[in-house]
């Protein structure tokens, strides 16, 4: 498309969900392009926005003119804009919503500036400390200039007085006489300021690692690289393959992006990558301050750093010469954005790789069934690493049937979650000064409060779920809308003193663990205790230093942790995920058990894993016990193929939300009446019906689930149907469209 077209559609940082047409002044035609940041009047106010596309004509007869083209440093590059077009098309999202995801909020708002500080630098004539002019200075002034030389020749003005042991009058005189210069310099807000890193060198590779690296390098060097799935067991050395593959990129002058599934994993990943690549590494994630995020993005955009590490949003790092995108733990559901646009960073990484001709490396010990299926049908290249490095064996996994172990649990203090076998092994490991991880994928102290007298159950008024009791805070907390109540001493309904707390979470496991093993140092990691990446790092540092004996946590401790002294992992209530009404429940259970089990036995001492369950015969558990992904795939996929579920089809979930239940139901029914004639015959439809969780944060929820192999056909029909629904109705009951949803509730 020509860049001299006269009309630009501009998206502003407003909740409008659409762009607005503007005339491009003659003097700016050919310079304003898709992705340009421009200034224009919007409802009488001057605002900055981004050009989404150029047009030949507009449906509106009279248009405002673009006022100015802003600096090039904040434009969206053509490749990223093209990626945004794909996201918009595939995920049925507006271009405007997508544009805001391509840039950090602090960048697109345009309000943040570089922080400047005043520095004192040695002037040119102060370079020669043996000159006659220098020797004529007073001893005090000579001492100041010599100190500046020792300290590198430049100091922040605020620190200069203390550093050189001189009064402000001496400093001012040296400035006035031309020996020192006052210089304003950009002072970057460094997210690594408190991070101490010891440089390391590339490690010798095993035969399997070398074979994997050769495959990745082959794709990096290819004209049209094919995505690689690196299927390696826990502890097989996948990270070292990532590091050496990136080193090859840097030798070619190319850049790299490394995605991790959660912010909590970023600090340890950054530490490993900065140990190898130093200041070439930037970090991008929502845990940074606005200033840090602005400075890190600017360093990438200006070409001063060449490796970006971060969570989902790091995928849009503005590199212009990408050589490799690494997606670590590619199976993780956190790569799917839970707000509009609902893109999956793993899948979008594959598309960015195709658009920019760069290699994409997906790594996992438990690949998603979709990625493994893509290998089997030839879309991806499969590379396997089936053994741990240094011949360390995978830890044996024992399934403990809690029905048979119930006699041991009559002791009330054990709260029905420590089997005899697990308790014995914990005592044994503590005696040997080895470390233990206990995993339960449910936080809080108790999962419900009930009254046996009247049957009352404490449920959230805003949501269709029960409250969870948190003992430390003495609160009942809803884990969906975060509403809180003081924990009652009596039944709020009948006044009985016999209220009971049922179920358990990590907080209760921590309390019982401390009671059962008083000699042990115990810590807990879940979203209640980890308020920031820094708190996560502190606990892990203490665990690494062996100041913690038993670490209890939710899924944030299930992956990425490498502690050689951990020789026992206990998984409490492994059946939790199997009870969720979702076709992926078995897959998630298999993944979690395999990933958590992989934390044990990574050092010289072999590890062991205890999985406590009430369904020991379930194939997800027996396959995880053998750590046999291929057998799990073979047992899981026939039913999915027969019933038409991914990876053999695509799903599209439409959710309707409003505070009025009748209007929500009516809107869903009406939209289905409009949509149904537009769908192809092979599309299977479930709904409209109430969502599994029918109410969240006072909003009633109805949903329609579409299922077919042709996802673009479904999206096209939805777009046509949306255009036929009056805008007022869409505002009254918004429709949330999730293509390839990871959860159905």
mmCIF file of C-alpha atoms in Angstrom, residues 435-578:
data_model
loop_
_atom_site.group_PDB
_atom_site.id
_atom_site.type_symbol
_atom_site.label_atom_id
_atom_site.label_comp_id
_atom_site.label_asym_id
_atom_site.label_seq_id
_atom_site.Cartn_x
_atom_site.Cartn_y
_atom_site.Cartn_z
ATOM 1 C CA UNK A 435 15.464 -30.174 51.751
ATOM 2 C CA UNK A 436 11.801 -30.844 51.039
ATOM 3 C CA UNK A 437 9.134 -29.280 48.841
ATOM 4 C CA UNK A 438 5.437 -29.767 49.675
ATOM 5 C CA UNK A 439 3.005 -28.839 46.922
ATOM 6 C CA UNK A 440 -0.713 -28.079 47.116
ATOM 7 C CA UNK A 441 -2.354 -26.121 44.335
ATOM 8 C CA UNK A 442 -4.789 -24.299 46.604
ATOM 9 C CA UNK A 443 -4.062 -21.342 48.847
ATOM 10 C CA UNK A 444 -5.762 -20.204 52.042
ATOM 11 C CA UNK A 445 -6.368 -22.022 55.328
ATOM 12 C CA UNK A 446 -9.785 -23.605 54.714
ATOM 13 C CA UNK A 447 -11.847 -23.661 51.537
ATOM 14 C CA UNK A 448 -15.242 -23.198 53.147
ATOM 15 C CA UNK A 449 -17.131 -22.251 56.296
ATOM 16 C CA UNK A 450 -20.307 -24.195 57.112
ATOM 17 C CA UNK A 451 -22.784 -24.544 59.965
ATOM 18 C CA UNK A 452 -23.924 -28.116 60.780
ATOM 19 C CA UNK A 453 -26.965 -26.785 62.643
ATOM 20 C CA UNK A 454 -28.696 -24.839 59.864
ATOM 21 C CA UNK A 455 -26.679 -25.792 56.770
ATOM 22 C CA UNK A 456 -25.354 -22.263 56.180
ATOM 23 C CA UNK A 457 -22.354 -21.967 53.846
ATOM 24 C CA UNK A 458 -20.402 -18.700 53.603
ATOM 25 C CA UNK A 459 -20.697 -17.729 49.927
ATOM 26 C CA UNK A 460 -19.660 -14.551 48.165
ATOM 27 C CA UNK A 461 -22.641 -12.321 47.321
ATOM 28 C CA UNK A 462 -20.808 -11.059 44.228
ATOM 29 C CA UNK A 463 -19.803 -14.470 42.830
ATOM 30 C CA UNK A 464 -21.089 -18.024 42.549
ATOM 31 C CA UNK A 465 -18.374 -19.439 44.846
ATOM 32 C CA UNK A 466 -17.749 -19.964 48.548
ATOM 33 C CA UNK A 467 -15.388 -17.841 50.589
ATOM 34 C CA UNK A 468 -11.926 -19.137 51.535
ATOM 35 C CA UNK A 469 -10.814 -18.684 55.142
ATOM 36 C CA UNK A 470 -7.389 -17.049 55.671
ATOM 37 C CA UNK A 471 -6.407 -17.525 59.305
ATOM 38 C CA UNK A 472 -3.516 -15.056 59.542
ATOM 39 C CA UNK A 473 -5.744 -12.203 58.365
ATOM 40 C CA UNK A 474 -8.825 -13.676 60.124
ATOM 41 C CA UNK A 475 -10.764 -12.989 56.933
ATOM 42 C CA UNK A 476 -13.082 -14.774 54.564
ATOM 43 C CA UNK A 477 -11.802 -13.880 51.081
ATOM 44 C CA UNK A 478 -13.325 -14.503 47.674
ATOM 45 C CA UNK A 479 -10.554 -15.600 45.304
ATOM 46 C CA UNK A 480 -12.469 -14.277 42.280
ATOM 47 C CA UNK A 481 -13.505 -10.719 43.187
ATOM 48 C CA UNK A 482 -11.239 -10.332 46.269
ATOM 49 C CA UNK A 483 -14.110 -9.176 48.515
ATOM 50 C CA UNK A 484 -13.450 -9.765 52.215
ATOM 51 C CA UNK A 485 -15.420 -10.334 55.418
ATOM 52 C CA UNK A 486 -14.262 -10.673 58.997
ATOM 53 C CA UNK A 487 -14.262 -14.361 59.904
ATOM 54 C CA UNK A 488 -17.329 -14.922 62.145
ATOM 55 C CA UNK A 489 -17.142 -16.569 65.575
ATOM 56 C CA UNK A 490 -20.772 -17.709 65.310
ATOM 57 C CA UNK A 491 -23.001 -18.736 62.443
ATOM 58 C CA UNK A 492 -24.305 -15.510 60.819
ATOM 59 C CA UNK A 493 -27.609 -17.258 60.081
ATOM 60 C CA UNK A 494 -28.598 -19.112 63.282
ATOM 61 C CA UNK A 495 -26.026 -17.906 65.823
ATOM 62 C CA UNK A 496 -24.629 -21.379 66.537
ATOM 63 C CA UNK A 497 -21.108 -21.648 67.990
ATOM 64 C CA UNK A 498 -20.507 -24.865 66.048
ATOM 65 C CA UNK A 499 -19.355 -23.371 62.770
ATOM 66 C CA UNK A 500 -16.811 -25.518 60.955
ATOM 67 C CA UNK A 501 -14.040 -24.812 58.521
ATOM 68 C CA UNK A 502 -13.717 -27.496 55.853
ATOM 69 C CA UNK A 503 -11.055 -28.250 53.289
ATOM 70 C CA UNK A 504 -7.530 -26.943 53.384
ATOM 71 C CA UNK A 505 -5.018 -24.821 51.517
ATOM 72 C CA UNK A 506 -1.333 -23.974 51.738
ATOM 73 C CA UNK A 507 -1.767 -21.779 54.816
ATOM 74 C CA UNK A 508 -3.199 -24.704 56.777
ATOM 75 C CA UNK A 509 -0.557 -27.082 55.432
ATOM 76 C CA UNK A 510 2.087 -24.641 56.677
ATOM 77 C CA UNK A 511 0.545 -24.508 60.160
ATOM 78 C CA UNK A 512 0.311 -28.302 60.477
ATOM 79 C CA UNK A 513 3.824 -28.761 59.063
ATOM 80 C CA UNK A 514 5.236 -26.441 61.718
ATOM 81 C CA UNK A 515 3.368 -28.393 64.401
ATOM 82 C CA UNK A 516 4.448 -31.833 63.134
ATOM 83 C CA UNK A 517 8.071 -30.865 62.448
ATOM 84 C CA UNK A 518 8.917 -28.155 65.008
ATOM 85 C CA UNK A 519 12.662 -28.506 64.394
ATOM 86 C CA UNK A 520 12.333 -27.536 60.718
ATOM 87 C CA UNK A 521 12.549 -24.081 59.183
ATOM 88 C CA UNK A 522 9.369 -23.751 57.090
ATOM 89 C CA UNK A 523 8.412 -21.169 54.435
ATOM 90 C CA UNK A 524 5.387 -20.768 52.185
ATOM 91 C CA UNK A 525 5.217 -19.452 48.628
ATOM 92 C CA UNK A 526 1.830 -18.541 47.168
ATOM 93 C CA UNK A 527 0.149 -15.373 45.968
ATOM 94 C CA UNK A 528 -0.737 -14.477 49.577
ATOM 95 C CA UNK A 529 2.900 -14.383 50.709
ATOM 96 C CA UNK A 530 4.662 -13.338 47.487
ATOM 97 C CA UNK A 531 3.675 -9.697 46.983
ATOM 98 C CA UNK A 532 6.449 -8.938 44.474
ATOM 99 C CA UNK A 533 9.262 -10.465 42.447
ATOM 100 C CA UNK A 534 11.629 -9.272 45.180
ATOM 101 C CA UNK A 535 9.821 -11.267 47.908
ATOM 102 C CA UNK A 536 9.931 -14.302 45.615
ATOM 103 C CA UNK A 537 13.669 -13.830 45.155
ATOM 104 C CA UNK A 538 14.311 -13.501 48.908
ATOM 105 C CA UNK A 539 12.600 -16.791 49.707
ATOM 106 C CA UNK A 540 14.393 -18.611 46.897
ATOM 107 C CA UNK A 541 17.747 -17.155 47.978
ATOM 108 C CA UNK A 542 17.106 -18.372 51.526
ATOM 109 C CA UNK A 543 16.107 -21.807 50.225
ATOM 110 C CA UNK A 544 19.205 -21.935 48.025
ATOM 111 C CA UNK A 545 21.341 -21.029 51.059
ATOM 112 C CA UNK A 546 19.672 -23.917 52.972
ATOM 113 C CA UNK A 547 18.182 -21.563 55.536
ATOM 114 C CA UNK A 548 14.789 -23.168 54.802
ATOM 115 C CA UNK A 549 14.215 -26.905 55.264
ATOM 116 C CA UNK A 550 10.654 -27.258 53.975
ATOM 117 C CA UNK A 551 9.180 -25.078 51.241
ATOM 118 C CA UNK A 552 5.390 -25.208 50.852
ATOM 119 C CA UNK A 553 3.684 -23.689 47.844
ATOM 120 C CA UNK A 554 1.259 -23.613 44.965
ATOM 121 C CA UNK A 555 2.072 -23.888 41.272
ATOM 122 C CA UNK A 556 4.615 -21.047 41.454
ATOM 123 C CA UNK A 557 7.073 -23.592 42.891
ATOM 124 C CA UNK A 558 6.189 -26.234 40.299
ATOM 125 C CA UNK A 559 8.604 -25.165 37.577
ATOM 126 C CA UNK A 560 11.955 -23.621 36.863
ATOM 127 C CA UNK A 561 13.469 -24.191 40.313
ATOM 128 C CA UNK A 562 16.831 -25.963 40.446
ATOM 129 C CA UNK A 563 17.963 -26.799 43.993
ATOM 130 C CA UNK A 564 20.384 -29.755 44.194
ATOM 131 C CA UNK A 565 19.675 -30.368 47.896
ATOM 132 C CA UNK A 566 15.946 -31.042 47.375
ATOM 133 C CA UNK A 567 15.572 -34.810 47.688
ATOM 134 C CA UNK A 568 11.879 -35.112 48.575
ATOM 135 C CA UNK A 569 8.745 -33.663 46.997
ATOM 136 C CA UNK A 570 5.331 -34.287 48.527
ATOM 137 C CA UNK A 571 2.224 -33.572 46.441
ATOM 138 C CA UNK A 572 -0.866 -33.164 48.605
ATOM 139 C CA UNK A 573 -4.307 -33.892 47.122
ATOM 140 C CA UNK A 574 -3.191 -34.551 43.558
ATOM 141 C CA UNK A 575 -6.838 -35.025 42.524
ATOM 142 C CA UNK A 576 -7.818 -31.343 42.798
ATOM 143 C CA UNK A 577 -7.404 -30.619 39.106
ATOM 144 C CA UNK A 578 -9.150 -33.817 38.004
#
